[in-house]
Amino acid sequence: MRVTDQTTDSAADRPANRPSWTCPHQPPCPGAEAADHDLALIRVAHPEQGWTQLCNGVIHFDDTGELLPDGRALAPRRTLVRLAT
């Protein structure tokens, strides 16, 4: 059992596909599967460790890599830069 946002939550009390909390924001933050999921508000920030957890459960790393709530990892998005010659 863990405590999130002053409410007790047990993994055994919820379906496997439902996150352990719901977004309290209006309008609600985009879900983790949405194309714009990076626009969710920050829930927990640890800049000294290089990561933030968004309201939708996505963990966003400073190198732009991400961990989705279901455990899938998204590779960092890299921009290719062409140098003028």
PDB file of N, CA and C in Angstrom:
ATOM      1  N   MET A   1       0.843  -1.170   0.000  1.00  0.00           N
ATOM      2  CA  MET A   1       0.000   0.000   0.000  1.00  0.00           C
ATOM      3  C   MET A   1       0.891   1.237   0.000  1.00  0.00           C
ATOM      4  N   ARG A   2       0.488   2.256  -0.730  1.00  0.00           N
ATOM      5  CA  ARG A   2       1.262   3.494  -0.740  1.00  0.00           C
ATOM      6  C   ARG A   2       0.324   4.688  -0.632  1.00  0.00           C
ATOM      7  N   VAL A   3       0.873   5.792  -0.226  1.00  0.00           N
ATOM      8  CA  VAL A   3       0.082   7.005  -0.070  1.00  0.00           C
ATOM      9  C   VAL A   3       0.427   7.951  -1.207  1.00  0.00           C
ATOM     10  N   THR A   4      -0.585   8.407  -1.931  1.00  0.00           N
ATOM     11  CA  THR A   4      -0.389   9.379  -3.001  1.00  0.00           C
ATOM     12  C   THR A   4      -1.409  10.490  -2.834  1.00  0.00           C
ATOM     13  N   ASP A   5      -0.932  11.715  -2.794  1.00  0.00           N
ATOM     14  CA  ASP A   5      -1.814  12.881  -2.679  1.00  0.00           C
ATOM     15  C   ASP A   5      -2.794  12.763  -1.516  1.00  0.00           C
ATOM     16  N   GLN A   6      -2.297  12.352  -0.377  1.00  0.00           N
ATOM     17  CA  GLN A   6      -3.082  12.286   0.854  1.00  0.00           C
ATOM     18  C   GLN A   6      -4.195  11.242   0.825  1.00  0.00           C
ATOM     19  N   THR A   7      -4.183  10.339  -0.140  1.00  0.00           N
ATOM     20  CA  THR A   7      -5.172   9.267  -0.168  1.00  0.00           C
ATOM     21  C   THR A   7      -4.446   7.936  -0.191  1.00  0.00           C
ATOM     22  N   THR A   8      -4.986   6.965   0.498  1.00  0.00           N
ATOM     23  CA  THR A   8      -4.379   5.642   0.520  1.00  0.00           C
ATOM     24  C   THR A   8      -4.828   4.876  -0.714  1.00  0.00           C
ATOM     25  N   ASP A   9      -3.895   4.196  -1.333  1.00  0.00           N
ATOM     26  CA  ASP A   9      -4.182   3.479  -2.564  1.00  0.00           C
ATOM     27  C   ASP A   9      -3.486   2.131  -2.518  1.00  0.00           C
ATOM     28  N   SER A  10      -4.205   1.082  -2.792  1.00  0.00           N
ATOM     29  CA  SER A  10      -3.634  -0.250  -2.834  1.00  0.00           C
ATOM     30  C   SER A  10      -3.749  -0.780  -4.254  1.00  0.00           C
ATOM     31  N   ALA A  11      -2.664  -1.339  -4.770  1.00  0.00           N
ATOM     32  CA  ALA A  11      -2.679  -1.885  -6.129  1.00  0.00           C
ATOM     33  C   ALA A  11      -3.723  -2.981  -6.267  1.00  0.00           C
ATOM     34  N   ALA A  12      -4.022  -3.681  -5.192  1.00  0.00           N
ATOM     35  CA  ALA A  12      -5.009  -4.759  -5.243  1.00  0.00           C
ATOM     36  C   ALA A  12      -6.429  -4.219  -5.390  1.00  0.00           C
ATOM     37  N   ASP A  13      -6.633  -2.927  -5.101  1.00  0.00           N
ATOM     38  CA  ASP A  13      -7.966  -2.332  -5.136  1.00  0.00           C
ATOM     39  C   ASP A  13      -8.328  -1.711  -6.478  1.00  0.00           C
ATOM     40  N   ARG A  14      -7.462  -1.797  -7.483  1.00  0.00           N
ATOM     41  CA  ARG A  14      -7.744  -1.143  -8.752  1.00  0.00           C
ATOM     42  C   ARG A  14      -7.411  -2.081  -9.910  1.00  0.00           C
ATOM     43  N   PRO A  15      -8.062  -1.867 -11.047  1.00  0.00           N
ATOM     44  CA  PRO A  15      -7.727  -2.672 -12.225  1.00  0.00           C
ATOM     45  C   PRO A  15      -6.295  -2.410 -12.665  1.00  0.00           C
ATOM     46  N   ALA A  16      -5.688  -3.373 -13.324  1.00  0.00           N
ATOM     47  CA  ALA A  16      -4.284  -3.266 -13.732  1.00  0.00           C
ATOM     48  C   ALA A  16      -4.045  -2.122 -14.709  1.00  0.00           C
ATOM     49  N   ASN A  17      -5.049  -1.764 -15.511  1.00  0.00           N
ATOM     50  CA  ASN A  17      -4.843  -0.714 -16.507  1.00  0.00           C
ATOM     51  C   ASN A  17      -5.156   0.685 -15.986  1.00  0.00           C
ATOM     52  N   ARG A  18      -5.560   0.825 -14.745  1.00  0.00           N
ATOM     53  CA  ARG A  18      -5.869   2.139 -14.183  1.00  0.00           C
ATOM     54  C   ARG A  18      -4.706   2.641 -13.350  1.00  0.00           C
ATOM     55  N   PRO A  19      -4.268   3.889 -13.546  1.00  0.00           N
ATOM     56  CA  PRO A  19      -3.163   4.405 -12.739  1.00  0.00           C
ATOM     57  C   PRO A  19      -3.558   4.522 -11.276  1.00  0.00           C
ATOM     58  N   SER A  20      -2.558   4.704 -10.426  1.00  0.00           N
ATOM     59  CA  SER A  20      -2.816   4.756  -8.994  1.00  0.00           C
ATOM     60  C   SER A  20      -3.423   6.077  -8.556  1.00  0.00           C
ATOM     61  N   TRP A  21      -3.533   7.045  -9.441  1.00  0.00           N
ATOM     62  CA  TRP A  21      -4.169   8.314  -9.122  1.00  0.00           C
ATOM     63  C   TRP A  21      -4.872   8.813 -10.370  1.00  0.00           C
ATOM     64  N   THR A  22      -5.745   9.766 -10.204  1.00  0.00           N
ATOM     65  CA  THR A  22      -6.404  10.375 -11.344  1.00  0.00           C
ATOM     66  C   THR A  22      -6.028  11.841 -11.403  1.00  0.00           C
ATOM     67  N   CYS A  23      -6.026  12.382 -12.574  1.00  0.00           N
ATOM     68  CA  CYS A  23      -5.630  13.771 -12.786  1.00  0.00           C
ATOM     69  C   CYS A  23      -6.676  14.707 -12.185  1.00  0.00           C
ATOM     70  N   PRO A  24      -6.243  15.603 -11.280  1.00  0.00           N
ATOM     71  CA  PRO A  24      -7.188  16.543 -10.676  1.00  0.00           C
ATOM     72  C   PRO A  24      -7.332  17.837 -11.475  1.00  0.00           C
ATOM     73  N   HIS A  25      -6.600  17.980 -12.565  1.00  0.00           N
ATOM     74  CA  HIS A  25      -6.573  19.242 -13.300  1.00  0.00           C
ATOM     75  C   HIS A  25      -7.765  19.388 -14.236  1.00  0.00           C
ATOM     76  N   GLN A  26      -8.152  20.639 -14.478  1.00  0.00           N
ATOM     77  CA  GLN A  26      -9.222  20.951 -15.419  1.00  0.00           C
ATOM     78  C   GLN A  26      -8.689  21.912 -16.451  1.00  0.00           C
ATOM     79  N   PRO A  27      -8.685  21.614 -17.706  1.00  0.00           N
ATOM     80  CA  PRO A  27      -9.037  20.320 -18.285  1.00  0.00           C
ATOM     81  C   PRO A  27      -8.011  19.266 -17.899  1.00  0.00           C
ATOM     82  N   PRO A  28      -8.398  17.997 -17.936  1.00  0.00           N
ATOM     83  CA  PRO A  28      -7.478  16.927 -17.530  1.00  0.00           C
ATOM     84  C   PRO A  28      -6.233  16.871 -18.417  1.00  0.00           C
ATOM     85  N   CYS A  29      -5.139  16.452 -17.827  1.00  0.00           N
ATOM     86  CA  CYS A  29      -3.887  16.283 -18.574  1.00  0.00           C
ATOM     87  C   CYS A  29      -4.051  15.166 -19.603  1.00  0.00           C
ATOM     88  N   PRO A  30      -3.317  15.241 -20.721  1.00  0.00           N
ATOM     89  CA  PRO A  30      -3.380  14.158 -21.711  1.00  0.00           C
ATOM     90  C   PRO A  30      -2.890  12.848 -21.100  1.00  0.00           C
ATOM     91  N   GLY A  31      -3.491  11.754 -21.508  1.00  0.00           N
ATOM     92  CA  GLY A  31      -3.096  10.446 -21.007  1.00  0.00           C
ATOM     93  C   GLY A  31      -1.723  10.036 -21.506  1.00  0.00           C
ATOM     94  N   ALA A  32      -1.170   9.005 -20.907  1.00  0.00           N
ATOM     95  CA  ALA A  32       0.170   8.534 -21.257  1.00  0.00           C
ATOM     96  C   ALA A  32       0.247   8.030 -22.691  1.00  0.00           C
ATOM     97  N   GLU A  33      -0.856   7.573 -23.265  1.00  0.00           N
ATOM     98  CA  GLU A  33      -0.873   7.048 -24.631  1.00  0.00           C
ATOM     99  C   GLU A  33      -1.129   8.132 -25.668  1.00  0.00           C
ATOM    100  N   ALA A  34      -1.492   9.332 -25.238  1.00  0.00           N
ATOM    101  CA  ALA A  34      -1.806  10.416 -26.172  1.00  0.00           C
ATOM    102  C   ALA A  34      -0.538  10.925 -26.856  1.00  0.00           C
ATOM    103  N   ALA A  35      -0.688  11.403 -28.080  1.00  0.00           N
ATOM    104  CA  ALA A  35       0.462  11.934 -28.821  1.00  0.00           C
ATOM    105  C   ALA A  35       1.074  13.135 -28.105  1.00  0.00           C
ATOM    106  N   ASP A  36       0.251  13.893 -27.393  1.00  0.00           N
ATOM    107  CA  ASP A  36       0.732  15.082 -26.686  1.00  0.00           C
ATOM    108  C   ASP A  36       0.936  14.833 -25.188  1.00  0.00           C
ATOM    109  N   HIS A  37       1.282  13.595 -24.814  1.00  0.00           N
ATOM    110  CA  HIS A  37       1.404  13.247 -23.395  1.00  0.00           C
ATOM    111  C   HIS A  37       2.455  14.068 -22.658  1.00  0.00           C
ATOM    112  N   ASP A  38       3.417  14.646 -23.390  1.00  0.00           N
ATOM    113  CA  ASP A  38       4.446  15.484 -22.762  1.00  0.00           C
ATOM    114  C   ASP A  38       3.877  16.785 -22.201  1.00  0.00           C
ATOM    115  N   LEU A  39       2.650  17.141 -22.567  1.00  0.00           N
ATOM    116  CA  LEU A  39       2.041  18.381 -22.091  1.00  0.00           C
ATOM    117  C   LEU A  39       1.399  18.242 -20.715  1.00  0.00           C
ATOM    118  N   ALA A  40       1.385  17.044 -20.158  1.00  0.00           N
ATOM    119  CA  ALA A  40       0.827  16.858 -18.814  1.00  0.00           C
ATOM    120  C   ALA A  40       1.647  17.658 -17.806  1.00  0.00           C
ATOM    121  N   LEU A  41       0.989  18.110 -16.762  1.00  0.00           N
ATOM    122  CA  LEU A  41       1.669  18.886 -15.728  1.00  0.00           C
ATOM    123  C   LEU A  41       2.607  18.006 -14.913  1.00  0.00           C
ATOM    124  N   ILE A  42       3.616  18.619 -14.324  1.00  0.00           N
ATOM    125  CA  ILE A  42       4.601  17.891 -13.519  1.00  0.00           C
ATOM    126  C   ILE A  42       3.999  17.525 -12.175  1.00  0.00           C
ATOM    127  N   ARG A  43       4.134  16.266 -11.807  1.00  0.00           N
ATOM    128  CA  ARG A  43       3.653  15.765 -10.521  1.00  0.00           C
ATOM    129  C   ARG A  43       4.795  15.730  -9.510  1.00  0.00           C
ATOM    130  N   VAL A  44       5.955  15.224  -9.916  1.00  0.00           N
ATOM    131  CA  VAL A  44       7.141  15.131  -9.057  1.00  0.00           C
ATOM    132  C   VAL A  44       8.337  15.563  -9.893  1.00  0.00           C
ATOM    133  N   ALA A  45       9.169  16.442  -9.344  1.00  0.00           N
ATOM    134  CA  ALA A  45      10.354  16.901 -10.073  1.00  0.00           C
ATOM    135  C   ALA A  45      11.611  16.590  -9.276  1.00  0.00           C
ATOM    136  N   HIS A  46      12.586  16.016  -9.953  1.00  0.00           N
ATOM    137  CA  HIS A  46      13.905  15.742  -9.368  1.00  0.00           C
ATOM    138  C   HIS A  46      14.968  16.177 -10.372  1.00  0.00           C
ATOM    139  N   PRO A  47      15.114  17.499 -10.583  1.00  0.00           N
ATOM    140  CA  PRO A  47      16.085  17.967 -11.575  1.00  0.00           C
ATOM    141  C   PRO A  47      17.516  17.582 -11.231  1.00  0.00           C
ATOM    142  N   GLU A  48      17.812  17.427  -9.956  1.00  0.00           N
ATOM    143  CA  GLU A  48      19.166  17.022  -9.563  1.00  0.00           C
ATOM    144  C   GLU A  48      19.469  15.594  -9.997  1.00  0.00           C
ATOM    145  N   GLN A  49      18.417  14.798 -10.232  1.00  0.00           N
ATOM    146  CA  GLN A  49      18.585  13.423 -10.700  1.00  0.00           C
ATOM    147  C   GLN A  49      18.278  13.292 -12.192  1.00  0.00           C
ATOM    148  N   GLY A  50      17.780  14.362 -12.798  1.00  0.00           N
ATOM    149  CA  GLY A  50      17.549  14.359 -14.239  1.00  0.00           C
ATOM    150  C   GLY A  50      16.224  13.782 -14.697  1.00  0.00           C
ATOM    151  N   TRP A  51      15.192  13.789 -13.837  1.00  0.00           N
ATOM    152  CA  TRP A  51      13.908  13.256 -14.270  1.00  0.00           C
ATOM    153  C   TRP A  51      12.751  13.975 -13.593  1.00  0.00           C
ATOM    154  N   THR A  52      11.579  13.894 -14.240  1.00  0.00           N
ATOM    155  CA  THR A  52      10.333  14.392 -13.671  1.00  0.00           C
ATOM    156  C   THR A  52       9.247  13.365 -13.959  1.00  0.00           C
ATOM    157  N   GLN A  53       8.280  13.288 -13.058  1.00  0.00           N
ATOM    158  CA  GLN A  53       7.116  12.437 -13.300  1.00  0.00           C
ATOM    159  C   GLN A  53       5.946  13.350 -13.615  1.00  0.00           C
ATOM    160  N   LEU A  54       5.299  13.076 -14.723  1.00  0.00           N
ATOM    161  CA  LEU A  54       4.167  13.876 -15.149  1.00  0.00           C
ATOM    162  C   LEU A  54       2.885  13.357 -14.519  1.00  0.00           C
ATOM    163  N   CYS A  55       1.853  14.167 -14.555  1.00  0.00           N
ATOM    164  CA  CYS A  55       0.570  13.821 -13.951  1.00  0.00           C
ATOM    165  C   CYS A  55      -0.016  12.532 -14.531  1.00  0.00           C
ATOM    166  N   ASN A  56       0.302  12.218 -15.770  1.00  0.00           N
ATOM    167  CA  ASN A  56      -0.230  11.015 -16.413  1.00  0.00           C
ATOM    168  C   ASN A  56       0.604   9.762 -16.127  1.00  0.00           C
ATOM    169  N   GLY A  57       1.613   9.891 -15.254  1.00  0.00           N
ATOM    170  CA  GLY A  57       2.420   8.741 -14.868  1.00  0.00           C
ATOM    171  C   GLY A  57       3.682   8.552 -15.683  1.00  0.00           C
ATOM    172  N   VAL A  58       3.851   9.314 -16.753  1.00  0.00           N
ATOM    173  CA  VAL A  58       5.050   9.221 -17.584  1.00  0.00           C
ATOM    174  C   VAL A  58       6.234   9.800 -16.814  1.00  0.00           C
ATOM    175  N   ILE A  59       7.367   9.104 -16.846  1.00  0.00           N
ATOM    176  CA  ILE A  59       8.604   9.633 -16.272  1.00  0.00           C
ATOM    177  C   ILE A  59       9.436  10.151 -17.434  1.00  0.00           C
ATOM    178  N   HIS A  60       9.738  11.436 -17.376  1.00  0.00           N
ATOM    179  CA  HIS A  60      10.454  12.123 -18.454  1.00  0.00           C
ATOM    180  C   HIS A  60      11.871  12.418 -17.983  1.00  0.00           C
ATOM    181  N   PHE A  61      12.863  11.993 -18.769  1.00  0.00           N
ATOM    182  CA  PHE A  61      14.266  12.206 -18.426  1.00  0.00           C
ATOM    183  C   PHE A  61      14.815  13.419 -19.171  1.00  0.00           C
ATOM    184  N   ASP A  62      15.835  14.043 -18.611  1.00  0.00           N
ATOM    185  CA  ASP A  62      16.427  15.238 -19.211  1.00  0.00           C
ATOM    186  C   ASP A  62      16.944  15.000 -20.626  1.00  0.00           C
ATOM    187  N   ASP A  63      17.321  13.767 -20.958  1.00  0.00           N
ATOM    188  CA  ASP A  63      17.802  13.477 -22.316  1.00  0.00           C
ATOM    189  C   ASP A  63      16.653  13.239 -23.291  1.00  0.00           C
ATOM    190  N   THR A  64      15.424  13.491 -22.869  1.00  0.00           N
ATOM    191  CA  THR A  64      14.153  13.345 -23.589  1.00  0.00           C
ATOM    192  C   THR A  64      13.680  11.901 -23.708  1.00  0.00           C
ATOM    193  N   GLY A  65      14.365  10.957 -23.090  1.00  0.00           N
ATOM    194  CA  GLY A  65      13.850   9.595 -23.013  1.00  0.00           C
ATOM    195  C   GLY A  65      12.680   9.564 -22.038  1.00  0.00           C
ATOM    196  N   GLU A  66      11.831   8.550 -22.155  1.00  0.00           N
ATOM    197  CA  GLU A  66      10.656   8.466 -21.287  1.00  0.00           C
ATOM    198  C   GLU A  66      10.373   7.024 -20.892  1.00  0.00           C
ATOM    199  N   LEU A  67       9.785   6.876 -19.740  1.00  0.00           N
ATOM    200  CA  LEU A  67       9.270   5.598 -19.263  1.00  0.00           C
ATOM    201  C   LEU A  67       7.768   5.762 -19.118  1.00  0.00           C
ATOM    202  N   LEU A  68       6.999   4.921 -19.801  1.00  0.00           N
ATOM    203  CA  LEU A  68       5.547   4.987 -19.715  1.00  0.00           C
ATOM    204  C   LEU A  68       5.071   4.201 -18.496  1.00  0.00           C
ATOM    205  N   PRO A  69       3.878   4.502 -17.999  1.00  0.00           N
ATOM    206  CA  PRO A  69       3.380   3.816 -16.801  1.00  0.00           C
ATOM    207  C   PRO A  69       3.296   2.297 -16.943  1.00  0.00           C
ATOM    208  N   ASP A  70       3.144   1.794 -18.179  1.00  0.00           N
ATOM    209  CA  ASP A  70       3.054   0.342 -18.369  1.00  0.00           C
ATOM    210  C   ASP A  70       4.428  -0.322 -18.449  1.00  0.00           C
ATOM    211  N   GLY A  71       5.511   0.476 -18.281  1.00  0.00           N
ATOM    212  CA  GLY A  71       6.859  -0.077 -18.262  1.00  0.00           C
ATOM    213  C   GLY A  71       7.620   0.048 -19.566  1.00  0.00           C
ATOM    214  N   ARG A  72       6.939   0.452 -20.645  1.00  0.00           N
ATOM    215  CA  ARG A  72       7.636   0.623 -21.919  1.00  0.00           C
ATOM    216  C   ARG A  72       8.547   1.839 -21.858  1.00  0.00           C
ATOM    217  N   ALA A  73       9.680   1.736 -22.531  1.00  0.00           N
ATOM    218  CA  ALA A  73      10.633   2.848 -22.598  1.00  0.00           C
ATOM    219  C   ALA A  73      10.581   3.469 -23.990  1.00  0.00           C
ATOM    220  N   LEU A  74      10.604   4.791 -24.037  1.00  0.00           N
ATOM    221  CA  LEU A  74      10.686   5.516 -25.301  1.00  0.00           C
ATOM    222  C   LEU A  74      12.080   6.109 -25.399  1.00  0.00           C
ATOM    223  N   ALA A  75      12.742   5.848 -26.505  1.00  0.00           N
ATOM    224  CA  ALA A  75      14.113   6.334 -26.696  1.00  0.00           C
ATOM    225  C   ALA A  75      14.137   7.856 -26.758  1.00  0.00           C
ATOM    226  N   PRO A  76      15.250   8.449 -26.368  1.00  0.00           N
ATOM    227  CA  PRO A  76      15.378   9.908 -26.472  1.00  0.00           C
ATOM    228  C   PRO A  76      15.188  10.367 -27.913  1.00  0.00           C
ATOM    229  N   ARG A  77      14.555  11.522 -28.057  1.00  0.00           N
ATOM    230  CA  ARG A  77      14.376  12.115 -29.385  1.00  0.00           C
ATOM    231  C   ARG A  77      15.606  12.966 -29.682  1.00  0.00           C
ATOM    232  N   ARG A  78      16.278  12.631 -30.723  1.00  0.00           N
ATOM    233  CA  ARG A  78      17.500  13.344 -31.100  1.00  0.00           C
ATOM    234  C   ARG A  78      17.243  14.155 -32.365  1.00  0.00           C
ATOM    235  N   THR A  79      17.780  15.339 -32.396  1.00  0.00           N
ATOM    236  CA  THR A  79      17.701  16.186 -33.577  1.00  0.00           C
ATOM    237  C   THR A  79      19.039  16.124 -34.293  1.00  0.00           C
ATOM    238  N   LEU A  80      18.996  15.775 -35.555  1.00  0.00           N
ATOM    239  CA  LEU A  80      20.223  15.738 -36.345  1.00  0.00           C
ATOM    240  C   LEU A  80      20.567  17.154 -36.782  1.00  0.00           C
ATOM    241  N   VAL A  81      21.789  17.522 -36.573  1.00  0.00           N
ATOM    242  CA  VAL A  81      22.252  18.851 -36.945  1.00  0.00           C
ATOM    243  C   VAL A  81      23.250  18.708 -38.079  1.00  0.00           C
ATOM    244  N   ARG A  82      23.008  19.420 -39.147  1.00  0.00           N
ATOM    245  CA  ARG A  82      23.948  19.419 -40.277  1.00  0.00           C
ATOM    246  C   ARG A  82      24.826  20.647 -40.154  1.00  0.00           C
ATOM    247  N   LEU A  83      26.098  20.432 -40.208  1.00  0.00           N
ATOM    248  CA  LEU A  83      27.044  21.534 -40.147  1.00  0.00           C
ATOM    249  C   LEU A  83      27.311  22.045 -41.553  1.00  0.00           C
ATOM    250  N   ALA A  84      27.354  23.346 -41.681  1.00  0.00           N
ATOM    251  CA  ALA A  84      27.653  23.945 -42.981  1.00  0.00           C
ATOM    252  C   ALA A  84      29.114  23.690 -43.323  1.00  0.00           C
ATOM    253  N   THR A  85      29.371  23.328 -44.564  1.00  0.00           N
ATOM    254  CA  THR A  85      30.757  23.076 -44.980  1.00  0.00           C
ATOM    255  C   THR A  85      31.216  24.089 -45.996  1.00  0.00           C
TER     256      THR A  85
END
